[in-house]
Amino acid sequence: MTVRERYIVGVDLGGTNIVVGAMPEDGSSELAMRSLPTRGEEGPAAVVDRIVGMVEDVIAEVMADTGAAREDFLGVGIGSPGPLDRERGVVIVSPNLGWKDFPLRDEIGSRVKMLATLDNDANCATLGEWWCGAAKGHRNVVGMTIGTGIGGGLIIEGQLYHGSSDAAGEIGHTTIDSNGRLCKCGNYGCVEAYASGTAIAIRAREALVDGEGSTLLALAGGDPANITAQTVYEAAKQNDPIAIEVVRETARILGTAISTLINIINPDIVVIAGGVTQAGDLLFEPLRSEVRRRAFKTAVDACEIVPGMLPISAGVVGAVATFKAQTLGKV
Amino acid sequence: MTVRERYIVGVDLGGTNIVVGAMPEDGSSELAMRSLPTRGEEGPAAVVDRIVGMVEDVIAEVMADTGAAREDFLGVGIGSPGPLDRERGVVIVSPNLGWKDFPLRDEIGSRVKMLATLDNDANCATLGEWWCGAAKGHRNVVGMTIGTGIGGGLIIEGQLYHGSSDAAGEIGHTTIDSNGRLCKCGNYGCVEAYASGTAIAIRAREALVDGEGSTLLALAGGDPANITAQTVYEAAKQNDPIAIEVVRETARILGTAISTLINIINPDIVVIAGGVTQAGDLLFEPLRSEVRRRAFKTAVDACEIVPGMLPISAGVVGAVATFKAQTLGKV
């Protein structure tokens, strides 16, 4: 008699998109992956409806494709923006979604009639890269996801590290300049205030003031307001000097923050994920030089700095992994 | 038949002083504690001689006081400035002592004919405060020792955390200003470059330029070159306005770095040790305010910031604890 394969569904709830998929328990493949806009403005009930529908669609597709039965699904791992109370499965506050003390885990678990777990989205992304992506086999991992903000996660001695109140790994809020730009978190000079996707676009607009004939401006249809981080990476690839300097400055800024992280955590790998990785070597080469200039040699020598390998699915893979960690005690 | 008490000797090798003492295995008391100047300029052989002599004196005193036998001593834990190779028991580089690839552990172990272990001095100090001092019973600890430099140690989930190449916890090299003062480590804007004892004295001398009539200057015998961090704390206690402002600025600087540490590590306690704690509430109150202004509320609410409780012996107590951790697998 063969042992039946068992499956876990992963949900990656973001401010912009919801990504849902399934994996066999051993993480060997990604199944029935799909994405829909979050549309948080419709309120939590509509978002939960959307997630539940996607979970049911994923289960149906996996059942049809593999011959699995409903009872072969162990449950649903959910990754959500924080701060969270993992034990109670509650989203304490989500400014992007406008939620407060929302029991997301049980709302979904009770609807799909399966065990559900909740963890921070940036923690899930880091765990996903560690389980199946760029950080596979590493012991101490700093994960950094650069999107609207900069999220982070830490794996310490092979375990996702949550800290004393589920708040660890907020590496977007590493100070690089104590009197610097105001950050959304209320602090001054956080790396997020300079190097998030949003901040990269702002710095590009500021730089444009002196560069009217720029490709950057052309790519934005002549209107600086249309410049996004994406526009900057594209213009840089087309050798636009302003865009190239914005990317290089981003590398120096990220390199400064990562130097602090390397001096403190001494990880064996730093994984950088999110849109910024599209800038490729133009970003990673000066970033690694900056780290080598700033951080301790014995720590730098022990550490790779690499782009993530799961640009779409890290959050889903990590949500599946956190489900395993929370229900089975290990990934 | 009563079980005989067993003892461990702890050695805290610093750039200025060597402190040696013993403890019963359960850490219930500090025995035969003594201190001598390091005199590193005499070379490693002379320093090893001095340490061996102190260890023998401690053993003799404990034997005389308790009736213990030589075989009741399990071994010697040594804390030394790093970077170290713990596994080989080697001090890789010690700029203060002028050592390179020096096999300190075995030099001492073979002389005293006992098992010996080696760990970083700042790690030992943190572990000492956790085992027997201010961080007792805490799970996630950031330890910061402010002396000539700023040393650090991390306890993560109840275990001393060494990182991927024994280089973790260099929290003195947390950036607070990416274009700031040059640090001894070669980086710019590390917290150590502003708030070590050395740097506090430098900032006080700079501030004096506009304050000729200061108590600070009087305490230094009229010569700014004589000002030390100690002079600053004394003058501040005597209400000298320049000294008070130097201490407050130190609090803001340390608060900025500790905010980064709290956002990343989410500890339940930060222990600050070293001479700077003599400044008392004048330091700790503005420091806690700065952290509350800068760091994430859920992380700040979970975290105490306190002075160390073992000003003389933390390093020795921690060296004993690391001996236990390395030979018995737990403290």
XYZ file of C-alpha atoms in Angstrom:
662
model
C 0.000 0.000 0.000
C 1.432 3.398 -0.911
C 1.232 6.245 1.621
C -1.173 8.890 0.302
C 0.382 12.289 -0.378
C -0.855 15.022 1.989
C -1.189 18.695 1.049
C -1.069 22.110 2.739
C -2.609 25.300 1.333
C -0.652 28.565 1.647
C -2.178 32.063 1.617
C -0.060 35.183 1.102
C -2.230 38.198 1.915
C -0.609 41.399 0.710
C -1.776 44.997 0.602
C -2.086 44.761 -3.197
C -2.534 41.064 -4.075
C -3.626 37.795 -2.512
C -1.598 34.780 -3.690
C -2.837 31.258 -2.860
C -1.466 27.837 -3.758
C -0.842 24.382 -2.342
C 2.174 22.168 -1.750
C 2.664 18.550 -0.853
C 3.817 18.252 2.746
C 7.451 17.760 1.673
C 7.515 21.044 -0.261
C 8.523 19.295 -3.469
C 6.224 21.314 -5.764
C 3.996 24.388 -6.020
C 0.440 23.530 -7.102
C -2.540 25.529 -8.423
C -0.871 28.874 -7.667
C -3.149 31.896 -8.328
C -3.328 35.614 -7.547
C -6.149 38.173 -7.204
C -6.159 41.847 -6.216
C -6.748 42.285 -2.455
C -9.155 45.253 -2.723
C -8.848 45.942 1.007
C -11.135 48.957 0.643
C -14.092 46.549 0.357
C -13.598 45.621 4.022
C -12.498 42.475 5.863
C -15.588 40.357 5.056
C -15.068 40.785 1.294
C -11.330 40.025 1.625
C -12.075 36.886 3.664
C -14.686 35.808 1.047
C -12.081 36.248 -1.672
C -9.441 34.233 0.237
C -11.913 31.441 1.045
C -12.969 31.235 -2.614
C -9.338 31.025 -3.719
C -8.545 28.324 -1.132
C -11.531 26.272 -2.317
C -10.483 26.707 -5.965
C -6.932 25.584 -5.141
C -8.210 22.497 -3.294
C -10.555 21.611 -6.171
C -7.778 22.004 -8.740
C -5.293 19.885 -6.769
C -7.978 17.204 -6.221
C -8.773 17.143 -9.946
C -5.090 17.034 -10.967
C -3.774 14.521 -8.439
C -6.778 12.415 -7.415
C -6.307 13.643 -3.800
C -9.318 13.634 -1.465
C -10.450 16.577 0.673
C -9.144 14.795 3.790
C -5.660 14.718 2.271
C -5.445 18.486 2.979
C -3.909 19.113 6.398
C -4.832 22.785 6.611
C -4.114 26.384 5.607
C -1.078 28.502 6.499
C -1.747 32.237 6.257
C 0.820 35.029 5.931
C -0.456 38.533 6.670
C 0.984 41.998 7.257
C 1.479 42.618 11.000
C 1.693 43.306 13.842
C -0.001 40.023 14.717
C -0.839 37.966 17.760
C 0.186 34.556 16.464
C -1.157 32.657 19.451
C -4.667 34.088 19.040
C -4.420 34.206 15.234
C -5.314 37.885 15.220
C -4.136 40.767 13.010
C -3.604 43.496 15.627
C -3.309 46.391 13.171
C -2.978 46.516 9.413
C -2.754 50.135 8.249
C -2.848 49.087 4.572
C -6.010 47.005 5.015
C -7.541 49.251 7.682
C -7.984 46.300 10.059
C -7.827 46.308 13.866
C -7.877 43.192 16.073
C -9.221 41.058 13.258
C -9.297 37.264 13.959
C -8.147 36.369 10.444
C -6.982 32.837 11.240
C -10.278 31.626 12.685
C -12.404 33.525 10.142
C -10.714 31.524 7.396
C -10.278 28.253 9.310
C -13.947 28.054 10.254
C -15.075 28.801 6.686
C -12.872 26.197 5.002
C -13.318 23.786 7.953
C -9.608 23.123 8.275
C -6.860 23.847 10.777
C -5.314 27.270 10.019
C -2.211 29.122 11.247
C -1.151 32.763 10.989
C 2.273 34.379 10.721
C 3.772 37.652 9.530
C 4.053 37.962 5.712
C 7.734 38.972 5.753
C 8.534 36.068 8.102
C 6.732 33.751 5.662
C 8.682 35.094 2.680
C 11.984 34.502 4.517
C 10.948 31.014 5.581
C 9.850 30.255 2.000
C 13.274 31.222 0.619
C 14.884 29.091 3.331
C 12.687 26.023 2.787
C 12.661 25.970 -1.028
C 14.604 28.938 -2.399
C 17.833 30.942 -2.202
C 18.566 30.268 1.493
C 18.061 26.496 1.375
C 20.489 24.691 3.663
C 21.583 27.874 5.472
C 21.612 28.204 9.254
C 21.323 31.936 9.991
C 19.355 33.959 7.477
C 18.397 37.613 7.124
C 15.497 37.974 4.682
C 14.589 41.389 3.272
C 11.563 41.972 1.030
C 11.515 45.333 -0.712
C 8.105 46.424 -1.940
C 5.846 49.284 -0.835
C 7.791 49.044 2.428
C 10.749 46.908 3.491
C 9.798 43.743 5.356
C 12.158 41.372 7.068
C 12.503 37.999 8.663
C 15.221 36.206 10.618
C 16.081 32.534 10.752
C 18.341 31.795 13.708
C 19.974 28.372 14.049
C 17.515 26.936 11.526
C 14.371 28.284 13.220
C 12.183 31.240 12.268
C 12.827 33.771 15.054
C 9.811 35.722 16.317
C 11.297 37.630 19.262
C 9.673 38.337 22.603
C 6.392 39.783 21.278
C 6.203 38.482 17.686
C 7.817 41.743 16.528
C 11.361 40.658 15.579
C 12.889 41.150 12.138
C 11.629 44.668 11.371
C 14.809 45.249 9.416
C 13.210 47.943 7.262
C 13.460 50.010 10.431
C 17.212 49.807 10.823
C 18.491 53.371 11.259
C 20.986 54.594 8.687
C 20.852 58.286 9.600
C 19.499 59.345 12.997
C 18.530 62.797 11.673
C 17.390 61.583 8.272
C 14.080 61.253 6.418
C 10.881 60.733 8.380
C 9.707 57.132 8.086
C 6.077 55.970 8.083
C 6.814 54.265 11.424
C 7.407 57.661 13.069
C 11.174 57.262 13.391
C 13.774 59.221 11.405
C 16.315 57.764 8.997
C 15.072 54.153 8.718
C 16.384 52.323 5.638
C 12.744 51.924 4.505
C 12.432 55.723 4.184
C 15.155 55.643 1.491
C 15.080 52.265 -0.201
C 11.503 50.937 -0.280
C 9.904 50.893 -3.744
C 7.956 54.004 -2.765
C 11.093 55.804 -1.539
C 13.097 54.836 -4.629
C 10.418 56.494 -6.796
C 10.487 59.608 -4.602
C 14.277 59.867 -4.818
C 14.078 59.457 -8.608
C 11.560 62.305 -8.854
C 13.828 64.479 -6.696
C 16.833 63.662 -8.908
C 14.876 64.498 -12.077
C 14.637 68.170 -11.196
C 18.022 68.576 -12.839
C 17.517 66.080 -15.688
C 14.745 67.103 -18.025
C 15.872 65.043 -21.020
C 15.989 61.780 -19.104
C 14.797 58.369 -20.394
C 13.277 58.033 -16.933
C 10.901 60.878 -17.706
C 10.090 59.470 -21.152
C 9.254 56.056 -19.650
C 6.896 57.824 -17.262
C 5.078 59.427 -20.195
C 6.597 62.835 -19.477
C 4.975 63.109 -16.040
C 7.283 62.670 -13.015
C 4.229 61.684 -10.953
C 4.047 58.432 -12.969
C 7.567 57.337 -11.973
C 7.615 54.120 -9.966
C 10.536 52.008 -8.741
C 9.819 49.799 -11.767
C 10.368 52.788 -14.089
C 13.711 53.426 -12.405
C 14.944 49.841 -12.986
C 13.840 49.959 -16.632
C 15.484 53.334 -17.275
C 18.668 52.112 -15.567
C 18.760 49.110 -17.918
C 18.508 51.583 -20.802
C 21.572 53.382 -19.369
C 19.724 56.442 -18.133
C 22.347 58.185 -15.925
C 19.845 59.539 -13.397
C 18.216 56.128 -12.946
C 21.624 54.460 -12.661
C 22.644 56.882 -9.910
C 19.348 56.284 -8.062
C 19.982 52.515 -8.166
C 23.609 52.975 -7.020
C 22.519 55.204 -4.159
C 19.922 52.544 -3.248
C 22.760 49.996 -3.180
C 24.823 52.194 -0.834
C 21.823 52.716 1.455
C 20.890 49.026 1.562
C 24.572 48.176 2.019
C 24.746 50.442 5.074
C 21.725 48.820 6.723
C 22.870 45.314 5.803
C 26.286 46.088 7.340
C 24.585 46.792 10.673
C 22.603 43.552 10.315
C 25.731 41.544 9.495
C 27.639 43.049 12.453
C 24.790 42.132 14.788
C 23.424 38.844 13.396
C 26.499 37.389 11.578
C 24.255 35.451 9.156
C 25.530 33.021 6.527
C 23.169 34.523 3.941
C 21.192 37.700 3.281
C 18.344 37.211 0.796
C 16.954 40.331 -0.869
C 13.576 39.873 -2.538
C 11.018 42.105 -4.226
C 10.960 44.309 -7.304
C 14.374 45.798 -6.533
C 16.074 42.533 -7.582
C 15.147 43.406 -11.182
C 17.994 45.903 -11.076
C 20.330 42.869 -10.965
C 24.099 43.380 -10.772
C 23.659 47.133 -11.088
C 22.273 46.903 -7.552
C 24.002 43.857 -6.087
C 27.588 44.701 -7.041
C 27.829 48.139 -5.379
C 25.739 46.784 -2.494
C 28.253 44.014 -1.805
C 31.135 46.542 -2.083
C 29.462 48.839 0.424
C 29.034 45.954 2.872
C 32.655 44.931 2.426
C 33.720 48.514 3.160
C 31.565 48.831 6.264
C 31.046 45.516 8.073
C 33.478 43.276 9.997
C 35.630 41.136 7.729
C 35.100 37.874 9.641
C 31.342 38.409 9.380
C 31.364 39.560 5.726
C 33.523 36.581 4.704
C 30.929 34.213 6.220
C 27.983 35.792 4.384
C 26.539 35.642 0.858
C 24.198 38.415 -0.319
C 21.823 37.093 -2.978
C 18.506 37.854 -4.677
C 15.478 35.756 -3.745
C 14.604 32.806 -5.988
C 10.819 32.732 -5.475
C 9.611 36.170 -6.623
C 5.923 35.193 -6.814
C 5.554 32.291 -4.429
C 7.930 32.884 -1.464
C 5.015 34.073 0.700
C 2.828 31.057 -0.145
C 5.689 28.560 0.284
C 6.577 30.197 3.607
C 2.935 30.167 4.757
C 2.898 26.405 4.077
C 6.174 26.085 6.016
C 4.842 28.080 9.000
C 1.787 25.807 9.040
C 4.165 22.862 9.354
C 6.269 24.621 11.998
C 3.238 25.607 14.091
C 1.319 22.297 13.852
C 4.059 19.683 13.475
C 6.824 21.491 15.413
C 9.206 21.522 12.437
C 9.312 22.467 8.758
C 26.835 10.675 51.864
C 26.649 14.277 50.688
C 27.474 15.133 47.084
C 30.702 17.158 46.997
C 30.379 20.663 45.631
C 32.203 21.198 42.322
C 33.771 24.484 41.211
C 34.602 26.309 37.977
C 37.184 29.081 37.613
C 36.335 32.102 35.427
C 38.891 34.377 33.756
C 37.922 37.775 32.313
C 40.844 39.020 30.248
C 40.416 42.692 29.393
C 42.664 45.226 27.686
C 43.221 46.957 31.060
C 42.570 44.368 33.786
C 42.427 40.627 34.320
C 39.692 39.507 36.722
C 39.666 35.923 38.002
C 37.370 34.135 40.448
C 35.564 30.864 41.023
C 31.965 29.766 41.432
C 30.278 26.591 42.540
C 28.746 24.804 39.543
C 25.262 26.135 40.352
C 26.433 29.773 40.245
C 25.229 30.403 43.782
C 28.236 32.493 44.863
C 31.353 34.346 43.682
C 34.519 33.128 45.376
C 38.074 34.449 45.721
C 37.510 37.209 43.137
C 40.669 39.211 42.316
C 41.936 41.676 39.702
C 45.366 42.620 38.318
C 46.449 44.987 35.516
C 46.794 43.146 32.189
C 50.035 44.845 31.058
C 49.617 43.503 27.531
C 52.756 45.357 26.442
C 54.790 42.677 28.259
C 53.689 40.165 25.596
C 51.513 37.057 25.620
C 53.829 34.855 27.720
C 53.831 37.356 30.602
C 50.043 37.755 30.391
C 49.569 33.969 30.415
C 51.917 33.705 33.433
C 49.860 36.318 35.238
C 46.556 34.541 34.458
C 47.946 31.136 35.497
C 49.195 32.593 38.774
C 45.793 34.159 39.474
C 43.980 30.897 38.668
C 46.251 28.976 41.044
C 45.737 31.590 43.772
C 41.947 31.374 43.335
C 42.003 27.568 43.535
C 44.199 27.659 46.640
C 41.934 30.202 48.348
C 38.755 28.267 47.560
C 40.368 25.016 48.781
C 41.435 26.713 52.019
C 38.018 28.326 52.583
C 35.745 25.407 51.670
C 37.831 22.272 52.185
C 37.433 21.462 48.466
C 40.064 19.271 46.781
C 41.871 20.096 43.523
C 39.794 17.432 41.719
C 36.622 19.293 42.716
C 37.548 21.949 40.118
C 35.982 21.111 36.744
C 37.995 23.595 34.715
C 38.542 27.184 33.585
C 36.275 29.328 31.420
C 38.110 32.187 29.705
C 36.597 35.350 28.242
C 38.854 37.317 25.897
C 38.525 40.185 23.429
C 37.903 38.846 19.916
C 37.658 37.925 17.127
C 38.134 34.352 18.278
C 37.978 30.865 16.894
C 36.044 29.205 19.695
C 36.450 25.697 18.336
C 40.252 25.918 18.234
C 40.406 28.111 21.351
C 42.412 30.745 19.498
C 42.420 34.549 19.718
C 42.541 35.470 16.010
C 43.382 39.146 16.531
C 43.471 41.344 19.596
C 44.500 44.881 18.628
C 44.598 45.980 22.291
C 46.893 43.118 23.312
C 48.794 42.988 20.017
C 48.057 39.265 19.639
C 47.559 37.292 16.414
C 46.435 33.644 16.213
C 47.287 33.051 19.834
C 46.107 29.671 21.270
C 45.075 31.196 24.603
C 42.769 28.352 25.693
C 45.364 25.599 25.431
C 48.201 27.772 26.770
C 46.240 28.193 29.988
C 44.611 24.736 30.064
C 47.932 22.925 29.720
C 49.550 25.069 32.441
C 46.798 24.597 35.035
C 46.195 21.003 33.865
C 42.446 21.468 33.602
C 39.860 21.583 30.852
C 39.563 25.149 29.515
C 37.107 26.940 27.198
C 37.277 30.268 25.383
C 34.569 32.767 24.427
C 34.316 36.438 23.555
C 34.508 38.798 26.574
C 31.361 40.719 25.655
C 29.475 37.442 25.161
C 30.660 36.355 28.611
C 29.529 39.622 30.209
C 26.051 39.209 28.675
C 25.826 35.577 29.718
C 26.946 36.544 33.242
C 24.157 39.117 33.572
C 21.705 36.504 32.262
C 22.860 33.682 34.541
C 23.229 35.649 37.791
C 22.448 39.330 37.192
C 20.025 41.812 35.657
C 18.781 39.563 32.833
C 18.068 36.499 34.986
C 14.994 34.621 33.780
C 14.807 36.511 30.465
C 14.532 34.774 27.098
C 15.923 37.220 24.536
C 18.659 39.534 25.769
C 20.748 42.294 24.227
C 23.823 42.965 26.367
C 25.898 46.100 25.832
C 29.145 46.796 27.685
C 30.422 50.344 27.390
C 34.101 50.762 28.139
C 37.035 51.732 25.920
C 34.809 50.424 23.099
C 31.241 49.103 23.070
C 30.967 45.337 23.265
C 27.823 43.307 22.859
C 26.276 39.913 23.269
C 22.972 38.328 22.330
C 20.980 35.638 24.077
C 18.337 34.203 21.769
C 15.693 31.840 23.130
C 17.776 31.275 26.252
C 21.029 30.466 24.411
C 24.108 32.596 23.846
C 24.037 33.309 20.106
C 27.392 33.233 18.288
C 26.317 33.617 14.653
C 27.753 31.878 11.613
C 31.435 32.680 12.277
C 31.529 33.521 16.017
C 31.146 37.206 15.102
C 27.551 37.970 16.145
C 26.597 40.658 18.636
C 28.968 43.437 17.532
C 26.332 45.935 18.578
C 28.883 48.689 19.109
C 29.027 48.722 15.322
C 25.383 49.534 14.756
C 25.253 52.513 12.369
C 23.531 55.620 13.650
C 24.738 58.007 10.933
C 26.035 56.596 7.646
C 28.165 59.707 7.018
C 29.175 60.201 10.632
C 32.364 59.887 12.682
C 35.039 57.423 11.593
C 35.031 54.371 13.855
C 38.102 52.322 14.832
C 36.555 49.435 12.849
C 36.901 51.424 9.607
C 33.180 52.110 9.192
C 31.545 55.534 9.586
C 28.902 56.458 12.140
C 28.971 53.394 14.422
C 27.446 53.987 17.855
C 30.869 53.160 19.368
C 32.388 56.204 17.637
C 30.038 58.430 19.707
C 29.200 56.646 22.939
C 32.166 54.513 24.041
C 33.975 55.810 27.123
C 36.714 57.121 24.833
C 34.212 58.884 22.566
C 32.299 60.394 25.490
C 35.548 61.979 26.697
C 36.279 63.303 23.188
C 32.800 64.821 22.874
C 33.207 66.446 26.297
C 36.511 68.018 25.224
C 34.850 69.302 22.050
C 31.966 70.788 24.073
C 34.376 72.497 26.467
C 35.667 74.850 23.806
C 32.728 77.089 24.644
C 32.682 76.483 28.412
C 35.841 77.660 30.116
C 34.404 77.953 33.630
C 33.096 74.436 33.734
C 33.266 72.054 36.732
C 34.283 69.489 34.135
C 37.507 71.362 33.524
C 38.138 71.838 37.248
C 37.696 68.082 37.872
C 40.255 67.468 35.135
C 42.747 69.710 36.950
C 42.311 72.466 34.385
C 43.629 70.351 31.490
C 41.028 69.146 28.963
C 43.424 66.292 28.025
C 42.734 64.766 31.470
C 38.996 64.500 30.888
C 37.729 60.909 30.890
C 34.195 59.525 30.685
C 34.450 59.179 34.479
C 35.109 62.937 34.804
C 31.990 63.599 32.728
C 29.733 61.475 34.994
C 31.158 63.154 38.104
C 30.741 66.660 36.703
C 27.183 65.804 35.604
C 26.348 64.720 39.164
C 27.658 68.117 40.309
C 25.224 69.741 37.854
C 27.809 70.935 35.381
C 25.694 71.956 32.367
C 28.241 70.884 29.747
C 28.667 67.441 31.330
C 24.874 67.062 31.643
C 24.427 67.836 27.948
C 27.181 65.334 27.006
C 25.392 62.626 29.040
C 22.008 63.517 27.490
C 23.456 63.401 23.995
C 24.996 60.018 24.886
C 21.513 58.870 25.914
C 20.044 59.994 22.578
C 22.838 58.252 20.656
C 22.537 54.999 22.615
C 18.731 55.248 22.326
C 19.006 55.464 18.540
C 21.190 52.363 18.297
C 19.090 50.451 20.831
C 15.968 51.312 18.793
C 17.481 49.567 15.780
C 18.367 46.588 17.989
C 14.852 46.434 19.449
C 13.241 46.642 15.985
C 15.421 43.769 14.775
C 15.805 41.510 17.818
C 12.627 42.286 19.830
C 14.357 41.358 23.112
C 12.618 41.254 26.490
C 15.568 43.058 28.092
C 18.492 45.278 27.150
C 21.262 45.317 29.781
C 23.721 48.211 29.657
C 26.910 47.686 31.624
C 30.176 49.522 32.109
C 31.215 52.877 33.529
C 28.397 54.714 31.760
C 25.860 53.256 34.218
C 27.356 55.542 36.886
C 25.445 58.354 35.196
C 22.258 56.656 36.497
C 18.846 58.134 35.696
C 20.482 61.116 34.018
C 21.401 58.611 31.286
C 18.661 55.988 31.504
C 15.632 58.287 31.528
C 16.346 60.185 28.282
C 17.624 56.926 26.764
C 14.302 55.171 27.411
C 12.402 58.206 26.034
C 14.478 58.170 22.859
C 13.754 54.464 22.363
C 10.027 55.031 22.952
C 10.087 57.795 20.321
C 11.939 55.718 17.745
C 11.221 51.989 18.034
C 8.036 49.977 17.383
C 5.535 50.169 20.220
C 4.831 46.417 20.392
C 8.569 45.802 20.686
C 9.250 48.655 23.151
C 6.370 47.532 25.383
C 7.931 44.055 25.607
C 11.372 45.352 26.594
C 13.037 46.640 29.774
C 16.226 48.700 29.523
C 18.282 48.336 32.691
C 21.814 48.786 34.036
C 23.909 45.680 34.639
C 24.007 44.267 38.178
C 27.508 42.748 38.141
C 29.842 45.688 37.414
C 33.032 43.856 38.445
C 32.220 40.205 37.994
C 29.905 39.842 34.942
C 32.811 38.708 32.762
C 34.023 36.106 35.285
C 30.505 34.807 35.983
C 29.868 34.600 32.241
C 33.185 32.834 31.628
C 32.102 30.224 34.193
C 28.717 29.972 32.426
C 30.321 29.545 28.983
C 32.499 26.780 30.441
C 29.287 25.031 31.513
C 27.616 25.670 28.138
C 30.595 24.385 26.149
C 31.377 21.316 28.289
C 27.994 20.319 29.736
C 25.782 21.597 26.888
C 23.813 23.947 29.139
C 24.336 26.672 31.730
